[in-house]
Short mmCIF file of C-alpha atoms in Angstrom, two decimals:
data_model
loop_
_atom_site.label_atom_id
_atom_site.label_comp_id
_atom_site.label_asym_id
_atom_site.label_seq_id
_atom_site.Cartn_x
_atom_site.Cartn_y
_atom_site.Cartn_z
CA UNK A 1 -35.70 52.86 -7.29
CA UNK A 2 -35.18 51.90 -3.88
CA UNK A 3 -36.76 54.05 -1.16
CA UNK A 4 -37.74 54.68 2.29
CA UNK A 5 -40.97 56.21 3.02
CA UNK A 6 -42.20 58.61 5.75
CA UNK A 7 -46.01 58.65 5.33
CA UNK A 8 -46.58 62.26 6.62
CA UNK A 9 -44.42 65.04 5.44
CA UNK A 10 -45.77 67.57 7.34
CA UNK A 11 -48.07 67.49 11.01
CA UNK A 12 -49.19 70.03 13.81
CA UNK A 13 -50.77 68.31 17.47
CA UNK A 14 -51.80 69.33 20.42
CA UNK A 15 -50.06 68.55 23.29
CA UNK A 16 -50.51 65.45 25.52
CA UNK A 17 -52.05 63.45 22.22
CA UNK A 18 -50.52 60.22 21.19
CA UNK A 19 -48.50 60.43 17.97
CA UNK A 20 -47.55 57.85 15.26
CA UNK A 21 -44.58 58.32 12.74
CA UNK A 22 -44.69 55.56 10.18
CA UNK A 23 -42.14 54.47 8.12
CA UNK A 24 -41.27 51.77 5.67
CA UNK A 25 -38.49 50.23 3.20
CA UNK A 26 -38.64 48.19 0.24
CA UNK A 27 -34.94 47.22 0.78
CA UNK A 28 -35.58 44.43 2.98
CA UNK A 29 -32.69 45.89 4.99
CA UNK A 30 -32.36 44.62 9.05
CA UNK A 31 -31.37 47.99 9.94
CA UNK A 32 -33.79 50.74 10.75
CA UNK A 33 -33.32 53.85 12.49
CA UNK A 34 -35.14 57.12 13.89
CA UNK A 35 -32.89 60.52 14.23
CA UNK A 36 -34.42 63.70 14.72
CA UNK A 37 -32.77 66.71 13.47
CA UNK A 38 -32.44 70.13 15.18
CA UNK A 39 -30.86 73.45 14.06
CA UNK A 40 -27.09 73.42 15.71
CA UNK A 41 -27.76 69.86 16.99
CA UNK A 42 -27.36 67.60 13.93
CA UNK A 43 -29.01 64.30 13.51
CA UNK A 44 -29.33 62.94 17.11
CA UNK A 45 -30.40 59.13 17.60
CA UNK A 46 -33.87 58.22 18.76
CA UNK A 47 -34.19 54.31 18.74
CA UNK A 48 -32.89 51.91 16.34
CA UNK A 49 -33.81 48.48 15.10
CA UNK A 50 -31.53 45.44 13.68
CA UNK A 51 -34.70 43.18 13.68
CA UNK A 52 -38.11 42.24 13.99
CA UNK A 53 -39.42 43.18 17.11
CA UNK A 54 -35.92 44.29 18.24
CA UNK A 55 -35.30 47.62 19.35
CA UNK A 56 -32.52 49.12 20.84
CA UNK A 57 -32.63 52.77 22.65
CA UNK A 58 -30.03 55.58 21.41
CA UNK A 59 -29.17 58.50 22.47
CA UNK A 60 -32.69 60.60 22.81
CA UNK A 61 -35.06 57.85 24.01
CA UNK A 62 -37.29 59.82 26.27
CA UNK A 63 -40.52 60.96 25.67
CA UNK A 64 -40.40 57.90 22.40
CA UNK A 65 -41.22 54.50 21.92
CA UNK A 66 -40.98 52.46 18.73
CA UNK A 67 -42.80 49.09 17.04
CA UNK A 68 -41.60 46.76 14.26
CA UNK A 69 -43.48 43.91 13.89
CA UNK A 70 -42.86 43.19 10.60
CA UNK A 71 -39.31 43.92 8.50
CA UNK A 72 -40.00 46.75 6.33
CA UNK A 73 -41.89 48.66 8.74
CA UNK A 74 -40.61 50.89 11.37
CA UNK A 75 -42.86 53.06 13.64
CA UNK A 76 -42.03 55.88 15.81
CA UNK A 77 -44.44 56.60 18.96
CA UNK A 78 -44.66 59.89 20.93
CA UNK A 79 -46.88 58.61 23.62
CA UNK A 80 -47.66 62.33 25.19
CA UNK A 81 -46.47 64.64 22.64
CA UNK A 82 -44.93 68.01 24.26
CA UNK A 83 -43.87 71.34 22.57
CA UNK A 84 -39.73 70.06 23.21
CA UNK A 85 -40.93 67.92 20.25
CA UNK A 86 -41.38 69.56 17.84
CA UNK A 87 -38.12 68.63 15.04
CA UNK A 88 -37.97 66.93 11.93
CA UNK A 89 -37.96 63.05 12.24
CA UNK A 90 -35.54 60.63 10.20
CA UNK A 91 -36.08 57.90 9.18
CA UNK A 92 -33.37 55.29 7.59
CA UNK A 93 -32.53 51.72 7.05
CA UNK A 94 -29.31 50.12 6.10
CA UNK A 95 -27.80 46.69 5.71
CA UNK A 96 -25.72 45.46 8.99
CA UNK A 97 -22.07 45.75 9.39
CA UNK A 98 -19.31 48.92 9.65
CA UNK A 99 -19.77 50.08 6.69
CA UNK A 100 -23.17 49.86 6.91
CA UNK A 101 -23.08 53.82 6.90
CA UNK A 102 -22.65 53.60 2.56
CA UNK A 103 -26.10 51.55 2.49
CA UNK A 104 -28.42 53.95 4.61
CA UNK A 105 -30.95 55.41 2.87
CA UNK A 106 -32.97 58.42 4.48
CA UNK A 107 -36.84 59.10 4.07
CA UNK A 108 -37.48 62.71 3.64
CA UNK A 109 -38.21 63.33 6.43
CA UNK A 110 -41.11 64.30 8.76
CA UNK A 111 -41.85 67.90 10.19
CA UNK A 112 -43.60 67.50 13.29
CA UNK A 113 -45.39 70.85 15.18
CA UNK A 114 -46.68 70.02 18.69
CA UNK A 115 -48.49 73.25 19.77
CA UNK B 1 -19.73 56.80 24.12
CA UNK B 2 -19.02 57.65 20.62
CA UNK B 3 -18.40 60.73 19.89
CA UNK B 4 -18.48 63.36 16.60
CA UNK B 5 -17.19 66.72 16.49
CA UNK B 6 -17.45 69.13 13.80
CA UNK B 7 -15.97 72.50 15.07
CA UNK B 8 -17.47 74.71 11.99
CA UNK B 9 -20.83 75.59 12.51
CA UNK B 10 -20.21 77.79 9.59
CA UNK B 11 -17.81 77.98 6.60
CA UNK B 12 -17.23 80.03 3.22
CA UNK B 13 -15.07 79.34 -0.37
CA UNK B 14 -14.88 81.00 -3.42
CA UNK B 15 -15.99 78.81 -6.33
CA UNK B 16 -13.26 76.72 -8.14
CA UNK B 17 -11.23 76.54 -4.73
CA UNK B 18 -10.56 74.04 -2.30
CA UNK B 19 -12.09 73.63 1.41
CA UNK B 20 -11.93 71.18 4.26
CA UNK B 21 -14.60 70.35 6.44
CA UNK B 22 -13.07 69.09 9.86
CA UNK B 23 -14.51 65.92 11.75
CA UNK B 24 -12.51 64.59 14.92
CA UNK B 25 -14.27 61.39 16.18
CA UNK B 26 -13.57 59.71 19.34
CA UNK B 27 -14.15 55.75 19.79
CA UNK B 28 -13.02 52.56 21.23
CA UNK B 29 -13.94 50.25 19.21
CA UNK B 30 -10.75 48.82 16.63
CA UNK B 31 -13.71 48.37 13.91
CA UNK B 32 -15.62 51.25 12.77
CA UNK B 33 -16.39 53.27 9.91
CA UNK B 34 -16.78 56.95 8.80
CA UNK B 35 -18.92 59.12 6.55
CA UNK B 36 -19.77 62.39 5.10
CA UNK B 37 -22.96 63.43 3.65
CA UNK B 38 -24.63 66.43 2.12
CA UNK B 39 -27.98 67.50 2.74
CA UNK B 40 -29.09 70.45 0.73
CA UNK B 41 -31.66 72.99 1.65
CA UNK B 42 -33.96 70.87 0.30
CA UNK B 43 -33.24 68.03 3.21
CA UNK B 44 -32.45 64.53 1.60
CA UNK B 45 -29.29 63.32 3.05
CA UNK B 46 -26.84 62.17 0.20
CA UNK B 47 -24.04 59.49 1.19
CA UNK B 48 -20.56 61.14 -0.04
CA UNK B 49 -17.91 58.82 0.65
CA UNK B 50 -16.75 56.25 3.69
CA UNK B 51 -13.53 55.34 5.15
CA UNK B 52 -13.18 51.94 7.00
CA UNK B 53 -10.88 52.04 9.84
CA UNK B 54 -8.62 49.37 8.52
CA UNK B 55 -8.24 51.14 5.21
CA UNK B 56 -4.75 52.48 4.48
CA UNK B 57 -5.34 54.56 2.04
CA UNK B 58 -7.12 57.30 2.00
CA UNK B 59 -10.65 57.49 0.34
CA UNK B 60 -11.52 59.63 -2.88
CA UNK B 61 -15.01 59.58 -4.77
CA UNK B 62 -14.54 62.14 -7.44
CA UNK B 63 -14.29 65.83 -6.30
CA UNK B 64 -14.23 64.01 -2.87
CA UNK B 65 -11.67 63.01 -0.59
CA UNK B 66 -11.79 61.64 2.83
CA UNK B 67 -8.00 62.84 4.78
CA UNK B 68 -8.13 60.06 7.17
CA UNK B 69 -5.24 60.01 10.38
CA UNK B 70 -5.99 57.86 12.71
CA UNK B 71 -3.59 58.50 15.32
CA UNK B 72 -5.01 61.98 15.27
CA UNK B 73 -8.54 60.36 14.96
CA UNK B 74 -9.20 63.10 12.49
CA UNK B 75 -11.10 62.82 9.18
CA UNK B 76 -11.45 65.67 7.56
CA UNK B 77 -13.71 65.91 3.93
CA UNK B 78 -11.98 68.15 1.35
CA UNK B 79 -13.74 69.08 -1.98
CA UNK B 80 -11.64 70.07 -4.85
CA UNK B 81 -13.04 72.89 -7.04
CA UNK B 82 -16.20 73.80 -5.28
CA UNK B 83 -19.53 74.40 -7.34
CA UNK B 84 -22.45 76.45 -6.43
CA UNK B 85 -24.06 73.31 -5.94
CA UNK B 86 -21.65 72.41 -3.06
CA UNK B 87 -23.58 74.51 -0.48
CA UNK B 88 -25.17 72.55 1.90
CA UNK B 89 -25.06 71.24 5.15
CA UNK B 90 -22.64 68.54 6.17
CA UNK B 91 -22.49 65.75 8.31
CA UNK B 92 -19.87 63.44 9.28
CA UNK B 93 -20.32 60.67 11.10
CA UNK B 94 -19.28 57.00 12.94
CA UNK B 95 -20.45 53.89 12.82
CA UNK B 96 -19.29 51.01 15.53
CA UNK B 97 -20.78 48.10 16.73
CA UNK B 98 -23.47 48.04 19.02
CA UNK B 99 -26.32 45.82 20.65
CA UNK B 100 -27.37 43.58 17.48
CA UNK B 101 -25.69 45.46 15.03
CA UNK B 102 -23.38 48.53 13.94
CA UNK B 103 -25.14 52.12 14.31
CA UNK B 104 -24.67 55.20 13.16
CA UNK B 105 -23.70 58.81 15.15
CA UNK B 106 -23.65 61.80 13.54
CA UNK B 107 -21.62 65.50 14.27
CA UNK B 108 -23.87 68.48 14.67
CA UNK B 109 -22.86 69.54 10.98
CA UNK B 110 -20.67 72.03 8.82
CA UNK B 111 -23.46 74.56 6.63
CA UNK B 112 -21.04 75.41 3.60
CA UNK B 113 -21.66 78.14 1.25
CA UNK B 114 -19.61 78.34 -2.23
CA UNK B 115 -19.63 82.22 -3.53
CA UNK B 116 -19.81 83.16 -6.92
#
């Protein structure tokens, strides 16, 4: 059963402390992504990755910053968390290519509380 | 910039009838693709069914089917005798080409709700 992993379902910080969002496939897919999803907002793109140690910003960069040094792992960084991030966090990989969208698989997701 | 709008936050159908979900994209790419997927209340996104931008004919996976018109960059999901288990949010969305490799933008969603 193939599968994407978040390893924390659930997490409250504090403000201002340094946050880590791992995540990992056992697809060896190149693709990885992070989205975070808000009410009335959809899935909006963090950063994405097509391969090791490649990284590409999308549309929400700020405030993030992401590390894969090896294929199947894909790690989301909130440097200085703030309250504006609290969401849930996405993760997904897929195989290259335009219809790349029919291979992503989703982790279930990670609900992040900064208070 | 690639763009995905779905205009109902919100919709409603009886079980056993018919209902379209509407998704205009906007691109500029000649290659892309586009999806639908469900995500239930209790949050795992499930692929529905993808339409390549070459394809002529429209797509159908089951009680699915993808209305594709290009020139109208419109494709709109209609399910066919909905289910109580159809309520959900859903998503369409784009992929196209970018740095390194094709990625994926998603509308802000469609929350359907079948009633008994």
């Amino acid at each position: 059963d193939v599968k994407v992993t978040q390893s924390s379902r659930y997490l409250v910080k504090r403000t201002g402390e340094k946050v880590f969002l791992e995540c990992v496939q056992d697809m060896d897919h190149e693709n990885m992504f992070w989205y975070r999803q808000d009410p009335g907002l959809g899935l909006r793109l963090i950063y994405f990755s097509y391969d090791v140690k490649m990284k590409e910003k999308g549309d929400i960069p700020e405030g993030y910053s992401v590390s894969r040094e090896k294929k199947e792992r894909f790690s989301l960084i909130l440097e200085s968390a703030s309250t504006n991030q609290t969401s849930m966090y996405l993760c997904a990989s897929s195989l290259p290519g335009p219809d790349s969208g029919n291979t992503i698989y989703f982790g279930e997701g990670s609900w992040l509380t900064v208070v | 910039a690639q763009k995905i709008t779905q205009t109902q936050p919100g919709m409603f159908v009886q079980e056993k009838e018919a209902v379209t979900l509407d998704c205009t994209y906007d691109t500029s790419d000649p290659s892309y693709g586009l999806f639908w997927y469900k995500q239930p209340s209790s949050g795992e996104m499930i692929f529905l069914i993808y339409q390549g931008s070459y394809d002529q004919q429209n797509a159908t996976e089951g009680r699915y089917s993808l209305n594709f018109q290009k020139a109208r960059k419109s494709a709109n999901l209609v399910i066919s005798a909905s289910q109580l288990g159809d309520s959900a949010m859903y998503f369409c969305a784009i992929s196209f080409p970018g740095a390194g490799s094709y990625q994926l933008t998603f509308g802000k969603g469609t929350k359907l709700s079948v009633i008994p």
